[in-house]
Amino acid sequence: MNTRTLRQLTYQRLEIGAGRTGRLLNAALMLLIALNVAGVILESVPAPQRTYGLWFRLFEIVSVAVFSVEYLARVWACTESERFASGWQGRLRYMLTPMALVDLFAILPFYLGVFINVDTRFLRALRLMRVFKLARHSTAMDLLLTVIRNEAAIVASSLFIMLIIIIMAASGIYLIEREAQPDAFQSIPQAMWWAAVTLTTVGYGDVIPLTVLGKVFGLVITVAGVGMVALPAGILASGFSQELLKRRTEYQLKVKESLADDSLSRSDLRELRSKALELGLSQEDARMLLQSETTRPSAATCPHCGKEIS
């Protein structure tokens, strides 16, 4: 097997998760990540740390070795993607992508602890970043991150509006309640705590208005908060629908391209399976889309009665 073939195979298995080997490899990495997160949490408890401290350390060494090999393999194989196909420059661009940075930060605390004297509690907290590696192996998380990235400007606008409302709510409750509760609302920055928990409908109850006008104002702010909190959720829900439609359309175009010669070979089916995995489509979705394209009437027949159009 030459270097190019090995690199292609590595890319397909690690980045796309193609084939049974790719699915098993991704499942094993997900399990290792989950065990690492559980290990970091348990290691913070004094009793398990005293009893199994050596085993925690050995597990950490093995995990870092596996994650280091995975990171280097991804950097090496990334040039198989069109986005990073320009040699070392492409690899550098890949290393600066969010998921590559997550992979790097997952192993960096271990090497920092070896070469630099750093507080172990700080390193333990950094090691919890390994949980974000699950986003690479979860199609649902990948879809969520894509939607957030696509809708970032709109979500940021809604959060900015929320910030303005928090400032206005804090200013209003400060003017209304400052004489009745000088300790709780002695300044606008202090009143922002009440405004934030009221707008987000959390309402811890530690600070509440006492005057009638303050209660009416609090009621208005609570109702406004319900709408403001629902706004980002609606934006993300709409983004989810649009992204799913986009991915299904892209898969349909790939199916049509494969059906250009009116037949599907084994290599075509393998490419379609890889494309479905890359797009995060479920097997059922991919099967239904494939079936809808293969059973669709030709352009020379009526879509209603199926008769040939003269």
PDB file of C-alpha atoms in Angstrom:
ATOM      1  CA  MET A   1       0.000   0.000   0.000  1.00  0.00           C
ATOM      2  CA  ASN A   2       1.564   3.336  -1.067  1.00  0.00           C
ATOM      3  CA  THR A   3       1.561   6.497   1.041  1.00  0.00           C
ATOM      4  CA  ARG A   4      -1.263   8.153  -0.922  1.00  0.00           C
ATOM      5  CA  THR A   5      -3.550   5.148  -0.539  1.00  0.00           C
ATOM      6  CA  LEU A   6      -2.797   4.921   3.188  1.00  0.00           C
ATOM      7  CA  ARG A   7      -3.530   8.629   3.599  1.00  0.00           C
ATOM      8  CA  GLN A   8      -6.821   8.302   1.720  1.00  0.00           C
ATOM      9  CA  LEU A   9      -7.797   5.336   3.883  1.00  0.00           C
ATOM     10  CA  THR A  10      -6.889   7.241   7.056  1.00  0.00           C
ATOM     11  CA  TYR A  11      -8.950  10.236   5.957  1.00  0.00           C
ATOM     12  CA  GLN A  12     -11.990   8.118   5.082  1.00  0.00           C
ATOM     13  CA  ARG A  13     -11.870   6.205   8.358  1.00  0.00           C
ATOM     14  CA  LEU A  14     -11.131   9.135  10.702  1.00  0.00           C
ATOM     15  CA  GLU A  15     -12.812  12.139   9.106  1.00  0.00           C
ATOM     16  CA  ILE A  16     -15.731  10.528   7.290  1.00  0.00           C
ATOM     17  CA  GLY A  17     -16.122   7.333   9.335  1.00  0.00           C
ATOM     18  CA  ALA A  18     -16.627   5.301   6.175  1.00  0.00           C
ATOM     19  CA  GLY A  19     -16.963   1.545   6.321  1.00  0.00           C
ATOM     20  CA  ARG A  20     -17.324  -0.791   9.247  1.00  0.00           C
ATOM     21  CA  THR A  21     -13.774  -0.044  10.404  1.00  0.00           C
ATOM     22  CA  GLY A  22     -14.489   3.684  10.428  1.00  0.00           C
ATOM     23  CA  ARG A  23     -17.678   3.251  12.435  1.00  0.00           C
ATOM     24  CA  LEU A  24     -15.929   0.992  14.967  1.00  0.00           C
ATOM     25  CA  LEU A  25     -13.015   3.418  15.241  1.00  0.00           C
ATOM     26  CA  ASN A  26     -15.317   6.364  15.871  1.00  0.00           C
ATOM     27  CA  ALA A  27     -17.317   4.363  18.426  1.00  0.00           C
ATOM     28  CA  ALA A  28     -14.095   3.403  20.239  1.00  0.00           C
ATOM     29  CA  LEU A  29     -12.912   7.020  20.305  1.00  0.00           C
ATOM     30  CA  MET A  30     -16.290   8.168  21.636  1.00  0.00           C
ATOM     31  CA  LEU A  31     -16.093   5.576  24.411  1.00  0.00           C
ATOM     32  CA  LEU A  32     -12.548   6.630  25.277  1.00  0.00           C
ATOM     33  CA  ILE A  33     -13.592  10.300  25.413  1.00  0.00           C
ATOM     34  CA  ALA A  34     -16.556   9.476  27.681  1.00  0.00           C
ATOM     35  CA  LEU A  35     -14.309   7.417  29.994  1.00  0.00           C
ATOM     36  CA  ASN A  36     -11.810  10.283  30.121  1.00  0.00           C
ATOM     37  CA  VAL A  37     -14.464  12.779  31.158  1.00  0.00           C
ATOM     38  CA  ALA A  38     -15.734  10.360  33.823  1.00  0.00           C
ATOM     39  CA  GLY A  39     -12.147   9.795  34.997  1.00  0.00           C
ATOM     40  CA  VAL A  40     -11.439  13.526  35.340  1.00  0.00           C
ATOM     41  CA  ILE A  41     -14.637  13.971  37.370  1.00  0.00           C
ATOM     42  CA  LEU A  42     -13.919  11.003  39.661  1.00  0.00           C
ATOM     43  CA  GLU A  43     -10.301  12.076  40.085  1.00  0.00           C
ATOM     44  CA  SER A  44     -11.512  15.303  41.720  1.00  0.00           C
ATOM     45  CA  VAL A  45     -13.084  13.247  44.546  1.00  0.00           C
ATOM     46  CA  PRO A  46     -10.471  12.663  47.327  1.00  0.00           C
ATOM     47  CA  ALA A  47     -11.357   9.011  48.128  1.00  0.00           C
ATOM     48  CA  PRO A  48     -11.051   7.566  44.568  1.00  0.00           C
ATOM     49  CA  GLN A  49      -7.979   9.725  43.977  1.00  0.00           C
ATOM     50  CA  ARG A  50      -6.193   8.256  47.008  1.00  0.00           C
ATOM     51  CA  THR A  51      -7.207   4.673  46.194  1.00  0.00           C
ATOM     52  CA  TYR A  52      -6.855   4.602  42.413  1.00  0.00           C
ATOM     53  CA  GLY A  53      -4.497   7.520  41.779  1.00  0.00           C
ATOM     54  CA  LEU A  54      -1.930   5.325  39.967  1.00  0.00           C
ATOM     55  CA  TRP A  55      -4.598   3.788  37.721  1.00  0.00           C
ATOM     56  CA  PHE A  56      -5.936   7.256  36.879  1.00  0.00           C
ATOM     57  CA  ARG A  57      -2.425   8.287  35.876  1.00  0.00           C
ATOM     58  CA  LEU A  58      -1.860   5.210  33.711  1.00  0.00           C
ATOM     59  CA  PHE A  59      -5.217   5.673  32.022  1.00  0.00           C
ATOM     60  CA  GLU A  60      -4.323   9.313  31.355  1.00  0.00           C
ATOM     61  CA  ILE A  61      -1.021   8.327  29.717  1.00  0.00           C
ATOM     62  CA  VAL A  62      -2.679   5.729  27.490  1.00  0.00           C
ATOM     63  CA  SER A  63      -5.478   8.143  26.538  1.00  0.00           C
ATOM     64  CA  VAL A  64      -3.056  10.944  25.675  1.00  0.00           C
ATOM     65  CA  ALA A  65      -1.032   8.527  23.540  1.00  0.00           C
ATOM     66  CA  VAL A  66      -4.172   7.502  21.612  1.00  0.00           C
ATOM     67  CA  PHE A  67      -5.398  11.095  21.219  1.00  0.00           C
ATOM     68  CA  SER A  68      -1.930  12.247  20.125  1.00  0.00           C
ATOM     69  CA  VAL A  69      -1.774   9.578  17.415  1.00  0.00           C
ATOM     70  CA  GLU A  70      -5.310  10.508  16.351  1.00  0.00           C
ATOM     71  CA  TYR A  71      -4.399  14.206  16.148  1.00  0.00           C
ATOM     72  CA  LEU A  72      -1.230  13.599  14.127  1.00  0.00           C
ATOM     73  CA  ALA A  73      -3.095  11.200  11.817  1.00  0.00           C
ATOM     74  CA  ARG A  74      -5.817  13.781  11.165  1.00  0.00           C
ATOM     75  CA  VAL A  75      -3.235  16.491  10.422  1.00  0.00           C
ATOM     76  CA  TRP A  76      -1.376  14.124   8.087  1.00  0.00           C
ATOM     77  CA  ALA A  77      -4.505  12.960   6.232  1.00  0.00           C
ATOM     78  CA  CYS A  78      -6.327  16.304   6.036  1.00  0.00           C
ATOM     79  CA  THR A  79      -4.762  17.099   2.623  1.00  0.00           C
ATOM     80  CA  GLU A  80      -7.145  14.534   1.099  1.00  0.00           C
ATOM     81  CA  SER A  81      -9.877  17.127   1.586  1.00  0.00           C
ATOM     82  CA  GLU A  82     -10.252  19.781  -1.124  1.00  0.00           C
ATOM     83  CA  ARG A  83     -10.243  22.497   1.565  1.00  0.00           C
ATOM     84  CA  PHE A  84      -6.755  21.564   2.798  1.00  0.00           C
ATOM     85  CA  ALA A  85      -5.155  20.110  -0.327  1.00  0.00           C
ATOM     86  CA  SER A  86      -2.219  22.553  -0.543  1.00  0.00           C
ATOM     87  CA  GLY A  87       0.456  20.637   1.389  1.00  0.00           C
ATOM     88  CA  TRP A  88       1.817  22.171   4.596  1.00  0.00           C
ATOM     89  CA  GLN A  89      -0.253  25.337   4.094  1.00  0.00           C
ATOM     90  CA  GLY A  90      -3.396  23.223   3.970  1.00  0.00           C
ATOM     91  CA  ARG A  91      -2.315  21.371   7.108  1.00  0.00           C
ATOM     92  CA  LEU A  92      -1.719  24.679   8.875  1.00  0.00           C
ATOM     93  CA  ARG A  93      -5.210  25.855   7.920  1.00  0.00           C
ATOM     94  CA  TYR A  94      -6.621  22.566   9.203  1.00  0.00           C
ATOM     95  CA  MET A  95      -4.752  22.938  12.510  1.00  0.00           C
ATOM     96  CA  LEU A  96      -6.483  26.288  13.013  1.00  0.00           C
ATOM     97  CA  THR A  97     -10.006  24.904  12.489  1.00  0.00           C
ATOM     98  CA  PRO A  98     -12.188  24.723  15.640  1.00  0.00           C
ATOM     99  CA  MET A  99     -12.272  20.914  15.862  1.00  0.00           C
ATOM    100  CA  ALA A 100      -8.514  20.595  15.296  1.00  0.00           C
ATOM    101  CA  LEU A 101      -7.945  23.113  18.105  1.00  0.00           C
ATOM    102  CA  VAL A 102     -10.239  21.062  20.361  1.00  0.00           C
ATOM    103  CA  ASP A 103      -8.155  17.965  19.549  1.00  0.00           C
ATOM    104  CA  LEU A 104      -4.985  19.891  20.406  1.00  0.00           C
ATOM    105  CA  PHE A 105      -6.338  21.269  23.685  1.00  0.00           C
ATOM    106  CA  ALA A 106      -7.428  17.749  24.649  1.00  0.00           C
ATOM    107  CA  ILE A 107      -3.792  16.604  24.814  1.00  0.00           C
ATOM    108  CA  LEU A 108      -2.059  19.896  25.624  1.00  0.00           C
ATOM    109  CA  PRO A 109      -2.675  19.831  29.422  1.00  0.00           C
ATOM    110  CA  PHE A 110      -0.763  16.549  29.741  1.00  0.00           C
ATOM    111  CA  TYR A 111       2.325  17.929  27.979  1.00  0.00           C
ATOM    112  CA  LEU A 112       2.072  21.190  29.931  1.00  0.00           C
ATOM    113  CA  GLY A 113       2.133  19.203  33.167  1.00  0.00           C
ATOM    114  CA  VAL A 114       5.232  17.303  32.024  1.00  0.00           C
ATOM    115  CA  PHE A 115       7.309  20.309  31.001  1.00  0.00           C
ATOM    116  CA  ILE A 116       5.834  23.142  33.096  1.00  0.00           C
ATOM    117  CA  ASN A 117       4.943  23.320  36.784  1.00  0.00           C
ATOM    118  CA  VAL A 118       1.238  24.102  36.587  1.00  0.00           C
ATOM    119  CA  ASP A 119      -1.545  23.768  39.182  1.00  0.00           C
ATOM    120  CA  THR A 120      -2.999  20.260  38.755  1.00  0.00           C
ATOM    121  CA  ARG A 121      -6.527  21.548  39.412  1.00  0.00           C
ATOM    122  CA  PHE A 122      -6.148  23.926  36.476  1.00  0.00           C
ATOM    123  CA  LEU A 123      -4.885  21.081  34.270  1.00  0.00           C
ATOM    124  CA  ARG A 124      -7.753  18.847  35.382  1.00  0.00           C
ATOM    125  CA  ALA A 125     -10.247  21.526  34.365  1.00  0.00           C
ATOM    126  CA  LEU A 126      -8.540  21.856  30.971  1.00  0.00           C
ATOM    127  CA  ARG A 127      -8.714  18.097  30.446  1.00  0.00           C
ATOM    128  CA  LEU A 128     -12.503  18.352  30.635  1.00  0.00           C
ATOM    129  CA  MET A 129     -12.317  20.013  27.207  1.00  0.00           C
ATOM    130  CA  ARG A 130     -12.077  16.489  25.832  1.00  0.00           C
ATOM    131  CA  VAL A 131     -15.853  16.340  26.073  1.00  0.00           C
ATOM    132  CA  PHE A 132     -15.962  18.690  23.056  1.00  0.00           C
ATOM    133  CA  LYS A 133     -14.235  15.995  21.007  1.00  0.00           C
ATOM    134  CA  LEU A 134     -17.579  14.193  21.053  1.00  0.00           C
ATOM    135  CA  ALA A 135     -18.838  16.861  18.640  1.00  0.00           C
ATOM    136  CA  ARG A 136     -16.609  15.347  15.948  1.00  0.00           C
ATOM    137  CA  HIS A 137     -18.185  11.908  16.373  1.00  0.00           C
ATOM    138  CA  SER A 138     -21.794  13.034  16.877  1.00  0.00           C
ATOM    139  CA  THR A 139     -23.782  13.972  13.782  1.00  0.00           C
ATOM    140  CA  ALA A 140     -26.337  15.775  15.959  1.00  0.00           C
ATOM    141  CA  MET A 141     -23.633  17.906  17.590  1.00  0.00           C
ATOM    142  CA  ASP A 142     -22.063  18.592  14.198  1.00  0.00           C
ATOM    143  CA  LEU A 143     -25.447  19.727  12.900  1.00  0.00           C
ATOM    144  CA  LEU A 144     -25.940  21.981  15.941  1.00  0.00           C
ATOM    145  CA  LEU A 145     -22.519  23.608  15.518  1.00  0.00           C
ATOM    146  CA  THR A 146     -23.191  24.153  11.809  1.00  0.00           C
ATOM    147  CA  VAL A 147     -26.541  25.804  12.566  1.00  0.00           C
ATOM    148  CA  ILE A 148     -24.988  28.036  15.245  1.00  0.00           C
ATOM    149  CA  ARG A 149     -22.233  29.041  12.822  1.00  0.00           C
ATOM    150  CA  ASN A 150     -24.743  29.806  10.054  1.00  0.00           C
ATOM    151  CA  GLU A 151     -27.089  31.760  12.328  1.00  0.00           C
ATOM    152  CA  ALA A 152     -24.355  33.417  14.422  1.00  0.00           C
ATOM    153  CA  ALA A 153     -25.133  36.956  13.238  1.00  0.00           C
ATOM    154  CA  ILE A 154     -28.878  36.642  13.918  1.00  0.00           C
ATOM    155  CA  VAL A 155     -28.359  34.982  17.312  1.00  0.00           C
ATOM    156  CA  ALA A 156     -25.823  37.677  18.237  1.00  0.00           C
ATOM    157  CA  SER A 157     -28.393  40.346  17.314  1.00  0.00           C
ATOM    158  CA  SER A 158     -31.032  38.758  19.550  1.00  0.00           C
ATOM    159  CA  LEU A 159     -28.522  38.515  22.424  1.00  0.00           C
ATOM    160  CA  PHE A 160     -27.646  42.181  21.916  1.00  0.00           C
ATOM    161  CA  ILE A 161     -31.341  43.071  22.175  1.00  0.00           C
ATOM    162  CA  MET A 162     -31.524  40.968  25.341  1.00  0.00           C
ATOM    163  CA  LEU A 163     -28.588  42.921  26.789  1.00  0.00           C
ATOM    164  CA  ILE A 164     -30.340  46.219  26.052  1.00  0.00           C
ATOM    165  CA  ILE A 165     -33.531  44.993  27.738  1.00  0.00           C
ATOM    166  CA  ILE A 166     -31.531  43.842  30.788  1.00  0.00           C
ATOM    167  CA  ILE A 167     -30.001  47.321  31.106  1.00  0.00           C
ATOM    168  CA  MET A 168     -33.404  48.983  30.744  1.00  0.00           C
ATOM    169  CA  ALA A 169     -34.999  46.573  33.232  1.00  0.00           C
ATOM    170  CA  ALA A 170     -32.191  47.120  35.749  1.00  0.00           C
ATOM    171  CA  SER A 171     -32.488  50.902  35.379  1.00  0.00           C
ATOM    172  CA  GLY A 172     -36.272  50.784  35.799  1.00  0.00           C
ATOM    173  CA  ILE A 173     -36.295  48.568  38.888  1.00  0.00           C
ATOM    174  CA  TYR A 174     -33.490  50.674  40.406  1.00  0.00           C
ATOM    175  CA  LEU A 175     -35.555  53.853  40.067  1.00  0.00           C
ATOM    176  CA  ILE A 176     -38.692  52.156  41.430  1.00  0.00           C
ATOM    177  CA  GLU A 177     -37.271  50.060  44.292  1.00  0.00           C
ATOM    178  CA  ARG A 178     -34.146  51.880  45.459  1.00  0.00           C
ATOM    179  CA  GLU A 179     -35.951  53.665  48.328  1.00  0.00           C
ATOM    180  CA  ALA A 180     -37.925  50.590  49.438  1.00  0.00           C
ATOM    181  CA  GLN A 181     -34.881  48.257  49.228  1.00  0.00           C
ATOM    182  CA  PRO A 182     -31.665  50.312  49.332  1.00  0.00           C
ATOM    183  CA  ASP A 183     -29.543  47.206  50.048  1.00  0.00           C
ATOM    184  CA  ALA A 184     -30.933  45.074  47.198  1.00  0.00           C
ATOM    185  CA  PHE A 185     -31.142  47.842  44.583  1.00  0.00           C
ATOM    186  CA  GLN A 186     -28.472  50.308  45.626  1.00  0.00           C
ATOM    187  CA  SER A 187     -27.096  50.637  42.071  1.00  0.00           C
ATOM    188  CA  ILE A 188     -27.957  49.759  38.458  1.00  0.00           C
ATOM    189  CA  PRO A 189     -25.151  47.135  38.159  1.00  0.00           C
ATOM    190  CA  GLN A 190     -26.471  45.425  41.287  1.00  0.00           C
ATOM    191  CA  ALA A 191     -30.018  45.498  39.876  1.00  0.00           C
ATOM    192  CA  MET A 192     -28.792  43.716  36.731  1.00  0.00           C
ATOM    193  CA  TRP A 193     -28.799  40.407  38.649  1.00  0.00           C
ATOM    194  CA  TRP A 194     -32.535  40.752  39.265  1.00  0.00           C
ATOM    195  CA  ALA A 195     -33.111  41.836  35.651  1.00  0.00           C
ATOM    196  CA  ALA A 196     -31.156  38.875  34.223  1.00  0.00           C
ATOM    197  CA  VAL A 197     -32.839  36.158  36.305  1.00  0.00           C
ATOM    198  CA  THR A 198     -36.277  37.713  35.734  1.00  0.00           C
ATOM    199  CA  LEU A 199     -35.863  38.050  31.961  1.00  0.00           C
ATOM    200  CA  THR A 200     -34.647  34.460  31.687  1.00  0.00           C
ATOM    201  CA  THR A 201     -37.676  33.407  33.802  1.00  0.00           C
ATOM    202  CA  VAL A 202     -35.392  31.732  36.357  1.00  0.00           C
ATOM    203  CA  GLY A 203     -36.470  33.939  39.256  1.00  0.00           C
ATOM    204  CA  TYR A 204     -34.410  32.629  42.157  1.00  0.00           C
ATOM    205  CA  GLY A 205     -36.433  34.719  44.604  1.00  0.00           C
ATOM    206  CA  ASP A 206     -33.453  36.131  46.463  1.00  0.00           C
ATOM    207  CA  VAL A 207     -34.309  39.651  45.265  1.00  0.00           C
ATOM    208  CA  ILE A 208     -37.943  40.579  44.582  1.00  0.00           C
ATOM    209  CA  PRO A 209     -39.782  43.907  44.232  1.00  0.00           C
ATOM    210  CA  LEU A 210     -41.835  45.001  47.250  1.00  0.00           C
ATOM    211  CA  THR A 211     -43.745  48.026  45.952  1.00  0.00           C
ATOM    212  CA  VAL A 212     -46.892  47.703  43.831  1.00  0.00           C
ATOM    213  CA  LEU A 213     -45.299  49.578  40.945  1.00  0.00           C
ATOM    214  CA  GLY A 214     -42.213  47.363  41.239  1.00  0.00           C
ATOM    215  CA  LYS A 215     -44.330  44.198  41.059  1.00  0.00           C
ATOM    216  CA  VAL A 216     -46.199  45.466  37.983  1.00  0.00           C
ATOM    217  CA  PHE A 217     -42.878  46.347  36.351  1.00  0.00           C
ATOM    218  CA  GLY A 218     -41.522  42.905  37.262  1.00  0.00           C
ATOM    219  CA  LEU A 219     -44.578  41.258  35.669  1.00  0.00           C
ATOM    220  CA  VAL A 220     -44.009  43.165  32.422  1.00  0.00           C
ATOM    221  CA  ILE A 221     -40.326  42.225  32.397  1.00  0.00           C
ATOM    222  CA  THR A 222     -41.157  38.552  33.033  1.00  0.00           C
ATOM    223  CA  VAL A 223     -43.605  38.431  30.112  1.00  0.00           C
ATOM    224  CA  ALA A 224     -41.080  40.192  27.871  1.00  0.00           C
ATOM    225  CA  GLY A 225     -38.438  37.702  28.982  1.00  0.00           C
ATOM    226  CA  VAL A 226     -40.517  34.737  27.817  1.00  0.00           C
ATOM    227  CA  GLY A 227     -40.553  36.150  24.292  1.00  0.00           C
ATOM    228  CA  MET A 228     -36.888  37.128  24.296  1.00  0.00           C
ATOM    229  CA  VAL A 229     -35.709  33.717  25.517  1.00  0.00           C
ATOM    230  CA  ALA A 230     -37.885  31.999  22.907  1.00  0.00           C
ATOM    231  CA  LEU A 231     -36.430  34.140  20.094  1.00  0.00           C
ATOM    232  CA  PRO A 232     -32.984  32.431  19.862  1.00  0.00           C
ATOM    233  CA  ALA A 233     -34.683  29.047  20.204  1.00  0.00           C
ATOM    234  CA  GLY A 234     -36.933  29.831  17.243  1.00  0.00           C
ATOM    235  CA  ILE A 235     -33.956  31.044  15.189  1.00  0.00           C
ATOM    236  CA  LEU A 236     -32.037  27.835  15.880  1.00  0.00           C
ATOM    237  CA  ALA A 237     -35.091  25.667  15.159  1.00  0.00           C
ATOM    238  CA  SER A 238     -35.540  27.394  11.801  1.00  0.00           C
ATOM    239  CA  GLY A 239     -31.819  26.983  11.148  1.00  0.00           C
ATOM    240  CA  PHE A 240     -32.064  23.262  11.901  1.00  0.00           C
ATOM    241  CA  SER A 241     -34.837  22.833   9.347  1.00  0.00           C
ATOM    242  CA  GLN A 242     -32.964  24.791   6.688  1.00  0.00           C
ATOM    243  CA  GLU A 243     -29.694  22.910   7.276  1.00  0.00           C
ATOM    244  CA  LEU A 244     -31.428  19.517   7.142  1.00  0.00           C
ATOM    245  CA  LEU A 245     -33.155  20.513   3.903  1.00  0.00           C
ATOM    246  CA  LYS A 246     -29.831  21.705   2.483  1.00  0.00           C
ATOM    247  CA  ARG A 247     -28.094  18.434   3.367  1.00  0.00           C
ATOM    248  CA  ARG A 248     -30.898  16.306   1.944  1.00  0.00           C
ATOM    249  CA  THR A 249     -30.845  18.352  -1.256  1.00  0.00           C
ATOM    250  CA  GLU A 250     -27.086  17.914  -1.518  1.00  0.00           C
ATOM    251  CA  TYR A 251     -27.486  14.157  -1.080  1.00  0.00           C
ATOM    252  CA  GLN A 252     -30.226  14.074  -3.730  1.00  0.00           C
ATOM    253  CA  LEU A 253     -27.912  15.858  -6.173  1.00  0.00           C
ATOM    254  CA  LYS A 254     -25.240  13.255  -5.455  1.00  0.00           C
ATOM    255  CA  VAL A 255     -27.758  10.484  -6.129  1.00  0.00           C
ATOM    256  CA  LYS A 256     -28.783  12.107  -9.418  1.00  0.00           C
ATOM    257  CA  GLU A 257     -25.137  12.385 -10.388  1.00  0.00           C
ATOM    258  CA  SER A 258     -24.618   8.689  -9.638  1.00  0.00           C
ATOM    259  CA  LEU A 259     -27.728   7.810 -11.659  1.00  0.00           C
ATOM    260  CA  ALA A 260     -26.456   9.615 -14.743  1.00  0.00           C
ATOM    261  CA  ASP A 261     -25.892   6.260 -16.488  1.00  0.00           C
ATOM    262  CA  ASP A 262     -29.254   4.868 -15.203  1.00  0.00           C
ATOM    263  CA  SER A 263     -27.565   2.361 -12.879  1.00  0.00           C
ATOM    264  CA  LEU A 264     -25.791   2.234  -9.544  1.00  0.00           C
ATOM    265  CA  SER A 265     -22.565   0.265  -9.238  1.00  0.00           C
ATOM    266  CA  ARG A 266     -21.068  -0.954  -5.986  1.00  0.00           C
ATOM    267  CA  SER A 267     -18.596   1.935  -6.009  1.00  0.00           C
ATOM    268  CA  ASP A 268     -21.519   4.360  -6.467  1.00  0.00           C
ATOM    269  CA  LEU A 269     -23.306   2.867  -3.474  1.00  0.00           C
ATOM    270  CA  ARG A 270     -20.136   3.113  -1.378  1.00  0.00           C
ATOM    271  CA  GLU A 271     -19.740   6.770  -2.352  1.00  0.00           C
ATOM    272  CA  LEU A 272     -23.382   7.452  -1.486  1.00  0.00           C
ATOM    273  CA  ARG A 273     -22.980   5.805   1.927  1.00  0.00           C
ATOM    274  CA  SER A 274     -19.876   7.910   2.561  1.00  0.00           C
ATOM    275  CA  LYS A 275     -21.730  11.044   1.452  1.00  0.00           C
ATOM    276  CA  ALA A 276     -24.626  10.277   3.803  1.00  0.00           C
ATOM    277  CA  LEU A 277     -22.193   9.835   6.704  1.00  0.00           C
ATOM    278  CA  GLU A 278     -20.395  13.050   5.789  1.00  0.00           C
ATOM    279  CA  LEU A 279     -23.683  14.979   5.743  1.00  0.00           C
ATOM    280  CA  GLY A 280     -24.889  13.378   8.974  1.00  0.00           C
ATOM    281  CA  LEU A 281     -27.959  11.787   7.408  1.00  0.00           C
ATOM    282  CA  SER A 282     -29.419   8.717   9.053  1.00  0.00           C
ATOM    283  CA  GLN A 283     -29.470   5.440   7.145  1.00  0.00           C
ATOM    284  CA  GLU A 284     -33.270   5.647   6.951  1.00  0.00           C
ATOM    285  CA  ASP A 285     -33.158   9.180   5.505  1.00  0.00           C
ATOM    286  CA  ALA A 286     -30.519   8.189   2.954  1.00  0.00           C
ATOM    287  CA  ARG A 287     -32.465   5.069   1.967  1.00  0.00           C
ATOM    288  CA  MET A 288     -35.706   6.995   1.471  1.00  0.00           C
ATOM    289  CA  LEU A 289     -34.004   9.720  -0.578  1.00  0.00           C
ATOM    290  CA  LEU A 290     -32.264   7.115  -2.713  1.00  0.00           C
ATOM    291  CA  GLN A 291     -35.499   5.208  -3.213  1.00  0.00           C
ATOM    292  CA  SER A 292     -37.392   8.387  -4.175  1.00  0.00           C
ATOM    293  CA  GLU A 293     -34.842   9.159  -6.878  1.00  0.00           C
ATOM    294  CA  THR A 294     -34.592   5.629  -8.270  1.00  0.00           C
ATOM    295  CA  THR A 295     -38.390   5.207  -8.490  1.00  0.00           C
ATOM    296  CA  ARG A 296     -39.121   8.701  -9.819  1.00  0.00           C
ATOM    297  CA  PRO A 297     -40.879   8.728 -13.236  1.00  0.00           C
ATOM    298  CA  SER A 298     -38.771   9.878 -16.159  1.00  0.00           C
ATOM    299  CA  ALA A 299     -39.253  13.328 -17.677  1.00  0.00           C
ATOM    300  CA  ALA A 300     -41.138  11.768 -20.619  1.00  0.00           C
ATOM    301  CA  THR A 301     -44.039  10.567 -18.440  1.00  0.00           C
ATOM    302  CA  CYS A 302     -46.827  12.414 -16.690  1.00  0.00           C
ATOM    303  CA  PRO A 303     -46.125  12.650 -12.935  1.00  0.00           C
ATOM    304  CA  HIS A 304     -49.873  12.140 -12.197  1.00  0.00           C
ATOM    305  CA  CYS A 305     -51.039   9.293 -14.433  1.00  0.00           C
ATOM    306  CA  GLY A 306     -47.658   7.851 -15.485  1.00  0.00           C
ATOM    307  CA  LYS A 307     -48.586   7.916 -19.181  1.00  0.00           C
ATOM    308  CA  GLU A 308     -46.075   8.980 -21.773  1.00  0.00           C
ATOM    309  CA  ILE A 309     -46.240  12.604 -22.819  1.00  0.00           C
ATOM    310  CA  SER A 310     -46.468  12.937 -26.586  1.00  0.00           C
TER     311      SER A 310
END
